[in-house]
Tab-separated table of C-alpha atoms in Angstrom:
chain	number	residue	atom	x	y	z
P	95	MET	CA	-0.861	28.227	36.837
P	96	ASN	CA	-2.806	26.302	39.598
P	97	PHE	CA	-6.473	25.983	40.041
P	98	LYS	CA	-6.733	28.776	42.643
P	99	GLU	CA	-4.810	31.290	40.563
P	100	GLU	CA	-6.820	30.325	37.322
P	101	ARG	CA	-10.088	30.662	39.234
P	102	ILE	CA	-9.164	34.191	40.429
P	103	GLY	CA	-8.428	35.192	37.076
P	104	LYS	CA	-11.771	33.905	35.801
P	105	ILE	CA	-13.635	35.759	38.558
P	106	THR	CA	-11.831	39.018	37.532
P	107	ALA	CA	-12.766	38.509	33.981
P	108	ILE	CA	-16.477	37.860	35.019
P	109	GLU	CA	-16.323	41.100	37.170
P	110	GLN	CA	-15.458	43.090	33.994
P	111	ILE	CA	-18.329	41.487	32.104
P	112	LEU	CA	-20.715	42.464	34.992
P	113	LYS	CA	-19.492	46.168	34.806
P	114	LYS	CA	-19.814	46.105	31.106
P	115	TYR	CA	-23.527	45.359	31.236
P	116	LEU	CA	-24.548	47.363	34.348
P	117	PRO	CA	-26.681	50.501	33.505
P	118	VAL	CA	-25.148	53.969	33.564
P	119	LYS	CA	-25.976	55.625	36.842
P	120	GLU	CA	-27.793	58.662	35.479
P	121	GLY	CA	-31.229	60.211	35.481
P	122	LEU	CA	-33.741	60.960	38.234
P	123	GLN	CA	-33.771	57.285	38.926
P	124	LYS	CA	-30.058	56.824	39.345
P	125	GLU	CA	-30.387	55.735	42.943
P	126	ILE	CA	-31.807	52.542	41.681
P	127	MET	CA	-28.651	51.940	39.444
P	128	GLU	CA	-26.464	52.661	42.388
P	129	ALA	CA	-28.206	50.081	44.512
P	130	MET	CA	-28.144	47.572	41.624
P	131	GLU	CA	-24.409	48.072	41.189
P	132	TYR	CA	-23.821	47.974	45.043
P	133	SER	CA	-25.546	44.560	45.053
P	134	LEU	CA	-23.996	43.134	42.028
P	135	LEU	CA	-20.517	44.059	42.543
P	136	ALA	CA	-20.487	43.054	46.250
P	137	GLY	CA	-18.121	40.136	45.487
P	138	GLY	CA	-18.954	36.477	45.673
P	139	LYS	CA	-17.837	33.252	43.968
P	140	ARG	CA	-19.409	34.200	40.726
P	141	LEU	CA	-20.234	30.367	40.495
P	142	ARG	CA	-23.173	30.529	38.057
P	143	PRO	CA	-21.498	32.580	35.352
P	144	MET	CA	-18.351	30.637	35.730
P	145	LEU	CA	-20.220	27.443	35.372
P	146	MET	CA	-21.912	28.641	32.348
P	147	ARG	CA	-18.837	29.746	30.607
P	148	GLU	CA	-16.812	26.496	31.472
P	149	THR	CA	-19.878	24.410	30.265
P	150	TYR	CA	-19.676	26.568	27.083
P	151	VAL	CA	-15.975	25.914	26.675
P	152	LEU	CA	-16.632	22.125	27.349
P	153	PHE	CA	-18.809	21.909	24.224
P	154	GLY	CA	-16.587	23.974	22.049
P	155	GLY	CA	-18.060	27.402	22.567
P	156	ASP	CA	-15.551	30.337	21.940
P	157	GLU	CA	-17.596	33.562	21.249
P	158	GLU	CA	-18.574	36.408	23.179
P	159	LEU	CA	-22.303	35.386	22.700
P	160	ILE	CA	-22.113	33.718	26.253
P	161	GLU	CA	-21.292	37.011	28.006
P	162	PRO	CA	-24.818	38.714	28.231
P	163	PHE	CA	-26.131	35.508	29.659
P	164	MET	CA	-23.359	35.330	32.194
P	165	ALA	CA	-24.200	38.683	33.315
P	166	ALA	CA	-28.043	37.934	33.216
P	167	ILE	CA	-27.723	34.945	35.429
P	168	GLU	CA	-25.519	36.737	38.000
P	169	MET	CA	-28.119	39.536	38.176
P	170	ILE	CA	-30.921	37.028	38.818
P	171	HIS	CA	-28.815	35.250	41.502
P	172	THR	CA	-28.142	38.758	43.062
P	173	TYR	CA	-31.760	39.846	43.028
P	174	SER	CA	-32.724	36.648	45.018
P	175	LEU	CA	-30.043	37.569	47.547
P	176	VAL	CA	-31.335	41.059	48.062
P	177	HIS	CA	-34.963	39.774	48.555
P	178	ASP	CA	-33.673	36.937	50.746
P	179	ASP	CA	-32.141	39.449	53.094
P	180	LEU	CA	-35.189	41.440	53.521
P	181	PRO	CA	-36.819	41.770	56.951
P	182	ALA	CA	-39.868	39.983	55.651
P	183	MET	CA	-37.544	37.022	54.518
P	184	ASP	CA	-34.376	36.042	56.461
P	185	ASN	CA	-33.896	39.570	58.057
P	186	ASP	CA	-29.928	39.473	57.430
P	187	ASP	CA	-27.876	42.548	57.925
P	188	TYR	CA	-24.675	41.306	56.335
P	189	ARG	CA	-24.056	39.639	52.909
P	190	ARG	CA	-20.552	38.871	51.518
P	191	GLY	CA	-18.913	40.571	54.421
P	192	ARG	CA	-20.643	43.881	54.035
P	193	LYS	CA	-24.112	45.392	54.779
P	194	THR	CA	-26.923	44.139	52.849
P	195	THR	CA	-28.703	46.282	50.322
P	196	HIS	CA	-31.700	47.013	52.211
P	197	VAL	CA	-29.619	48.192	55.262
P	198	VAL	CA	-27.700	50.651	53.065
P	199	TYR	CA	-30.434	51.959	50.851
P	200	GLY	CA	-33.650	51.156	52.874
P	201	GLU	CA	-36.276	48.481	52.704
P	202	ALA	CA	-38.292	49.955	49.872
P	203	MET	CA	-35.247	50.647	47.741
P	204	GLY	CA	-33.920	46.961	48.550
P	205	ILE	CA	-37.187	45.762	47.123
P	206	LEU	CA	-36.999	47.855	43.999
P	207	ALA	CA	-33.196	46.998	43.530
P	208	GLY	CA	-34.229	43.221	43.487
P	209	ASP	CA	-36.812	43.952	40.990
P	210	ALA	CA	-34.662	46.021	38.743
P	211	LEU	CA	-31.941	43.301	38.611
P	212	LEU	CA	-34.483	40.685	37.609
P	213	ASN	CA	-35.979	42.874	34.788
P	214	PHE	CA	-32.574	44.043	33.722
P	215	ALA	CA	-31.183	40.608	33.618
P	216	PHE	CA	-33.667	39.769	30.683
P	217	GLU	CA	-32.753	43.300	28.987
P	218	THR	CA	-29.183	42.141	29.070
P	219	ALA	CA	-29.851	38.500	27.811
P	220	VAL	CA	-31.765	39.642	24.733
P	221	LYS	CA	-28.734	41.551	23.542
P	222	ALA	CA	-27.401	38.173	22.508
P	223	PHE	CA	-29.799	38.230	19.403
P	224	ALA	CA	-28.042	41.303	18.002
P	225	MET	CA	-24.710	39.854	18.683
P	226	CYS	CA	-25.370	36.622	16.842
P	227	PRO	CA	-28.533	36.556	14.785
P	228	GLN	CA	-27.512	33.349	13.092
P	229	LYS	CA	-27.915	31.624	16.439
P	230	SER	CA	-31.376	32.841	17.246
P	231	ILE	CA	-32.826	29.387	17.791
P	232	GLU	CA	-30.151	28.635	20.391
P	233	ILE	CA	-30.512	31.990	21.925
P	234	GLY	CA	-34.358	31.540	22.203
P	235	GLN	CA	-33.811	28.132	23.890
P	236	ALA	CA	-31.504	29.777	26.292
P	237	MET	CA	-33.978	32.592	27.124
P	238	ARG	CA	-36.587	29.735	27.904
P	239	ILE	CA	-34.307	27.955	30.215
P	240	LEU	CA	-33.434	31.310	31.974
P	241	SER	CA	-37.113	32.153	32.343
P	242	GLU	CA	-38.299	28.610	33.550
P	243	LYS	CA	-35.375	27.935	36.004
P	244	ALA	CA	-35.722	31.316	37.646
P	245	GLY	CA	-39.372	31.158	37.848
P	246	ILE	CA	-42.232	29.294	39.736
P	247	TYR	CA	-41.226	25.948	38.472
P	248	GLY	CA	-37.450	26.621	39.471
P	249	MET	CA	-35.882	29.069	42.017
P	250	ILE	CA	-39.008	31.018	43.038
P	251	GLY	CA	-41.073	27.778	43.318
P	252	GLY	CA	-38.379	26.487	45.822
P	253	GLN	CA	-38.295	29.788	47.694
P	254	VAL	CA	-42.127	29.602	48.072
P	255	VAL	CA	-42.075	26.119	49.628
P	256	ASP	CA	-39.075	27.100	51.666
P	257	VAL	CA	-40.855	30.266	53.151
P	258	LYS	CA	-44.055	28.207	53.852
P	259	SER	CA	-41.958	25.585	55.710
P	260	ALA	CA	-40.249	28.112	58.091
P	261	GLY	CA	-40.970	27.141	61.659
P	262	GLN	CA	-42.286	23.580	61.009
P	263	ALA	CA	-40.633	20.211	60.501
P	264	VAL	CA	-40.645	19.033	56.882
P	265	SER	CA	-39.857	15.534	55.340
P	266	LYS	CA	-36.737	14.786	53.435
P	267	GLU	CA	-38.951	14.668	50.271
P	268	VAL	CA	-40.031	18.211	50.796
P	269	LEU	CA	-36.517	19.311	51.611
P	270	ASP	CA	-35.050	17.665	48.477
P	271	PHE	CA	-37.790	19.467	46.481
P	272	ILE	CA	-36.807	22.896	48.022
P	273	TYR	CA	-33.063	22.281	47.393
P	274	GLU	CA	-33.707	21.123	43.795
P	275	LEU	CA	-35.606	24.180	42.990
P	276	LYS	CA	-34.318	26.847	45.240
P	277	THR	CA	-30.571	26.157	44.683
P	278	SER	CA	-30.155	23.576	41.923
P	279	ALA	CA	-32.396	25.429	39.425
P	280	LEU	CA	-30.045	28.334	38.739
P	281	ILE	CA	-27.049	26.108	38.578
P	282	GLU	CA	-28.784	23.841	36.014
P	283	CYS	CA	-29.787	26.961	34.267
P	284	ALA	CA	-26.175	28.159	34.076
P	285	MET	CA	-24.867	24.926	32.892
P	286	MET	CA	-27.549	24.159	30.356
P	287	ILE	CA	-27.393	27.579	28.701
P	288	GLY	CA	-23.577	27.124	28.373
P	289	ALA	CA	-24.406	23.756	26.690
P	290	VAL	CA	-27.042	25.032	24.335
P	291	LEU	CA	-25.373	28.157	23.131
P	292	ALA	CA	-22.320	25.797	22.330
P	293	GLY	CA	-24.527	23.565	20.102
P	294	ALA	CA	-24.697	20.532	22.587
P	295	SER	CA	-27.242	17.851	21.620
P	296	GLU	CA	-30.550	17.276	23.473
P	297	THR	CA	-29.022	14.195	25.261
P	298	GLU	CA	-25.905	16.099	26.260
P	299	VAL	CA	-27.952	19.050	27.599
P	300	GLN	CA	-30.076	16.528	29.628
P	301	LYS	CA	-26.870	15.098	31.145
P	302	ILE	CA	-25.733	18.611	32.027
P	303	GLU	CA	-28.940	19.244	33.711
P	304	GLN	CA	-28.532	16.205	35.904
P	305	ILE	CA	-25.025	16.934	36.811
P	306	ALA	CA	-26.038	20.430	37.875
P	307	LYS	CA	-28.851	18.986	39.916
P	308	TYR	CA	-26.486	16.715	41.982
P	309	VAL	CA	-24.081	19.744	42.274
P	310	GLY	CA	-26.738	22.111	43.302
P	311	VAL	CA	-28.256	19.918	46.072
P	312	ALA	CA	-24.786	18.963	47.352
P	313	PHE	CA	-23.908	22.635	47.375
P	314	GLN	CA	-27.052	23.458	49.351
P	315	ILE	CA	-26.350	20.589	51.935
P	316	GLN	CA	-22.753	21.828	52.330
P	317	ASP	CA	-24.208	25.229	53.070
P	318	ASP	CA	-26.348	23.796	55.792
P	319	ILE	CA	-23.141	22.091	57.233
P	320	LEU	CA	-21.163	25.319	57.252
P	321	ASP	CA	-24.204	27.195	58.913
P	322	VAL	CA	-23.470	25.126	61.857
P	323	THR	CA	-19.761	24.618	61.786
P	324	SER	CA	-18.141	27.820	60.209
P	325	THR	CA	-17.752	31.418	61.548
P	326	VAL	CA	-19.103	34.629	60.422
P	327	GLU	CA	-15.510	35.860	59.511
P	328	VAL	CA	-15.072	32.866	57.134
P	329	LEU	CA	-18.587	32.853	55.635
P	330	GLY	CA	-19.022	36.655	55.375
P	331	LYS	CA	-22.538	36.224	56.577
P	332	PRO	CA	-24.317	35.323	59.754
P	333	ILE	CA	-24.125	31.649	60.964
P	334	HIS	CA	-26.901	29.629	62.744
P	335	SER	CA	-29.428	31.577	60.631
P	336	ASP	CA	-31.331	28.279	59.828
P	337	GLU	CA	-31.586	27.689	63.533
P	338	LYS	CA	-32.778	31.362	64.144
P	339	ASN	CA	-35.434	30.950	61.268
P	340	GLU	CA	-36.431	27.669	62.473
P	341	LYS	CA	-35.721	25.757	59.179
P	342	THR	CA	-35.476	22.176	58.731
P	343	THR	CA	-32.004	21.305	56.958
P	344	TYR	CA	-30.122	18.131	56.072
P	345	VAL	CA	-28.122	18.813	59.392
P	346	THR	CA	-31.260	18.976	61.715
P	347	LEU	CA	-32.999	16.209	59.835
P	348	LEU	CA	-30.167	13.647	59.417
P	349	GLY	CA	-27.222	15.035	61.677
P	350	ILE	CA	-23.808	16.364	60.345
P	351	GLU	CA	-22.204	12.998	59.446
P	352	ASN	CA	-25.163	11.853	57.371
P	353	ALA	CA	-25.316	15.183	55.749
P	354	LYS	CA	-21.496	14.829	54.812
P	355	GLU	CA	-22.256	11.407	53.423
P	356	ALA	CA	-24.985	12.935	51.196
P	357	VAL	CA	-22.601	15.647	49.894
P	358	GLU	CA	-20.043	12.779	49.158
P	359	GLY	CA	-22.574	10.701	47.251
P	360	LEU	CA	-24.002	13.464	45.145
P	361	SER	CA	-20.514	14.532	44.208
P	362	MET	CA	-19.400	11.202	43.006
P	363	GLU	CA	-22.566	10.894	40.868
P	364	ALA	CA	-21.966	14.298	39.336
P	365	ILE	CA	-18.242	13.606	38.484
P	366	HIS	CA	-19.128	10.216	37.105
P	367	LEU	CA	-21.822	11.621	34.717
P	368	LEU	CA	-19.454	14.442	33.625
P	369	HIS	CA	-16.951	11.774	32.585
P	370	SER	CA	-19.557	10.176	30.331
P	371	ILE	CA	-19.564	13.331	28.113
P	372	SER	CA	-17.138	13.314	25.181
P	373	GLY	CA	-15.817	16.833	25.675
P	374	GLU	CA	-13.137	17.666	28.346
P	375	ASN	CA	-12.588	20.578	30.619
P	376	GLN	CA	-10.339	19.848	33.572
P	377	PHE	CA	-11.110	23.109	35.212
P	378	LEU	CA	-14.725	22.478	35.209
P	379	GLU	CA	-14.250	19.223	36.955
P	380	MET	CA	-11.976	20.796	39.542
P	381	LEU	CA	-14.310	23.555	40.039
P	382	LEU	CA	-17.337	21.333	40.600
P	383	LYS	CA	-15.327	19.447	43.347
P	384	GLU	CA	-14.160	22.577	45.037
P	385	LEU	CA	-17.595	24.074	45.173
P	386	ILE	CA	-19.056	21.071	46.730
P	387	TYR	CA	-16.233	20.702	49.438
P	388	ARG	CA	-15.851	24.230	50.055
P	389	GLU	CA	-15.279	25.972	53.399
P	390	LYS	CA	-17.113	29.134	52.785
């Protein structure tokens, strides 16, 4: 089986996990469950849960314990996209090739759908305690990572600075801060949780965090490049949205060629550090490279 086929198979497995943990659409509030499902099952790369599982495997993990956390991190990622698309934020009508949640369900329900996904993510993650009570310490550590990396010291913190910076030029230092929190934090979260739940040492978890940071920043810079060079048909979302929203990016700050060099440098650092870890997961290494150099 080649990498592409293997990845498709893993995405299919992740889709089944997401469906397994979604709430049943019933009750007077069932519209919110429908909006949650519409948002969560809209497709996508399933990057974060895939990175989580592959890191878990890298350190010898082989239990279903990882599954509620895989679902939880994709719920958190999806809620952030639902809110990003709102009129008050990026005001986008399409995401992953179809209409965004607020366009289909209305702005108020779009806000609530994002809120619901965030809350339900933690409802889902805590199910791990009942699944594997003997690993309560590791699960508690994973819950802490999930909370911090998604919050004001992670993704939300980066989003705050990003929103405040719209319409004005920012320095590379500020831009790196935004990317390290807004994009890298959830990738760090995914890989660190995989390592922690598999019993990795503190030093190994720190290495994984650094690898994920390099990958996350490179991923976001590549996103900047694709926003200029790709098409709506390929990306499944509007292009030139950074220009529309007057955002400083690596492309506007350094130019496309320098942005590409930054992606190359960060990717080499990530792979070099991955090779310093005793475990081996060839698929994970190929996945990291493919994500960084993706075309959509």
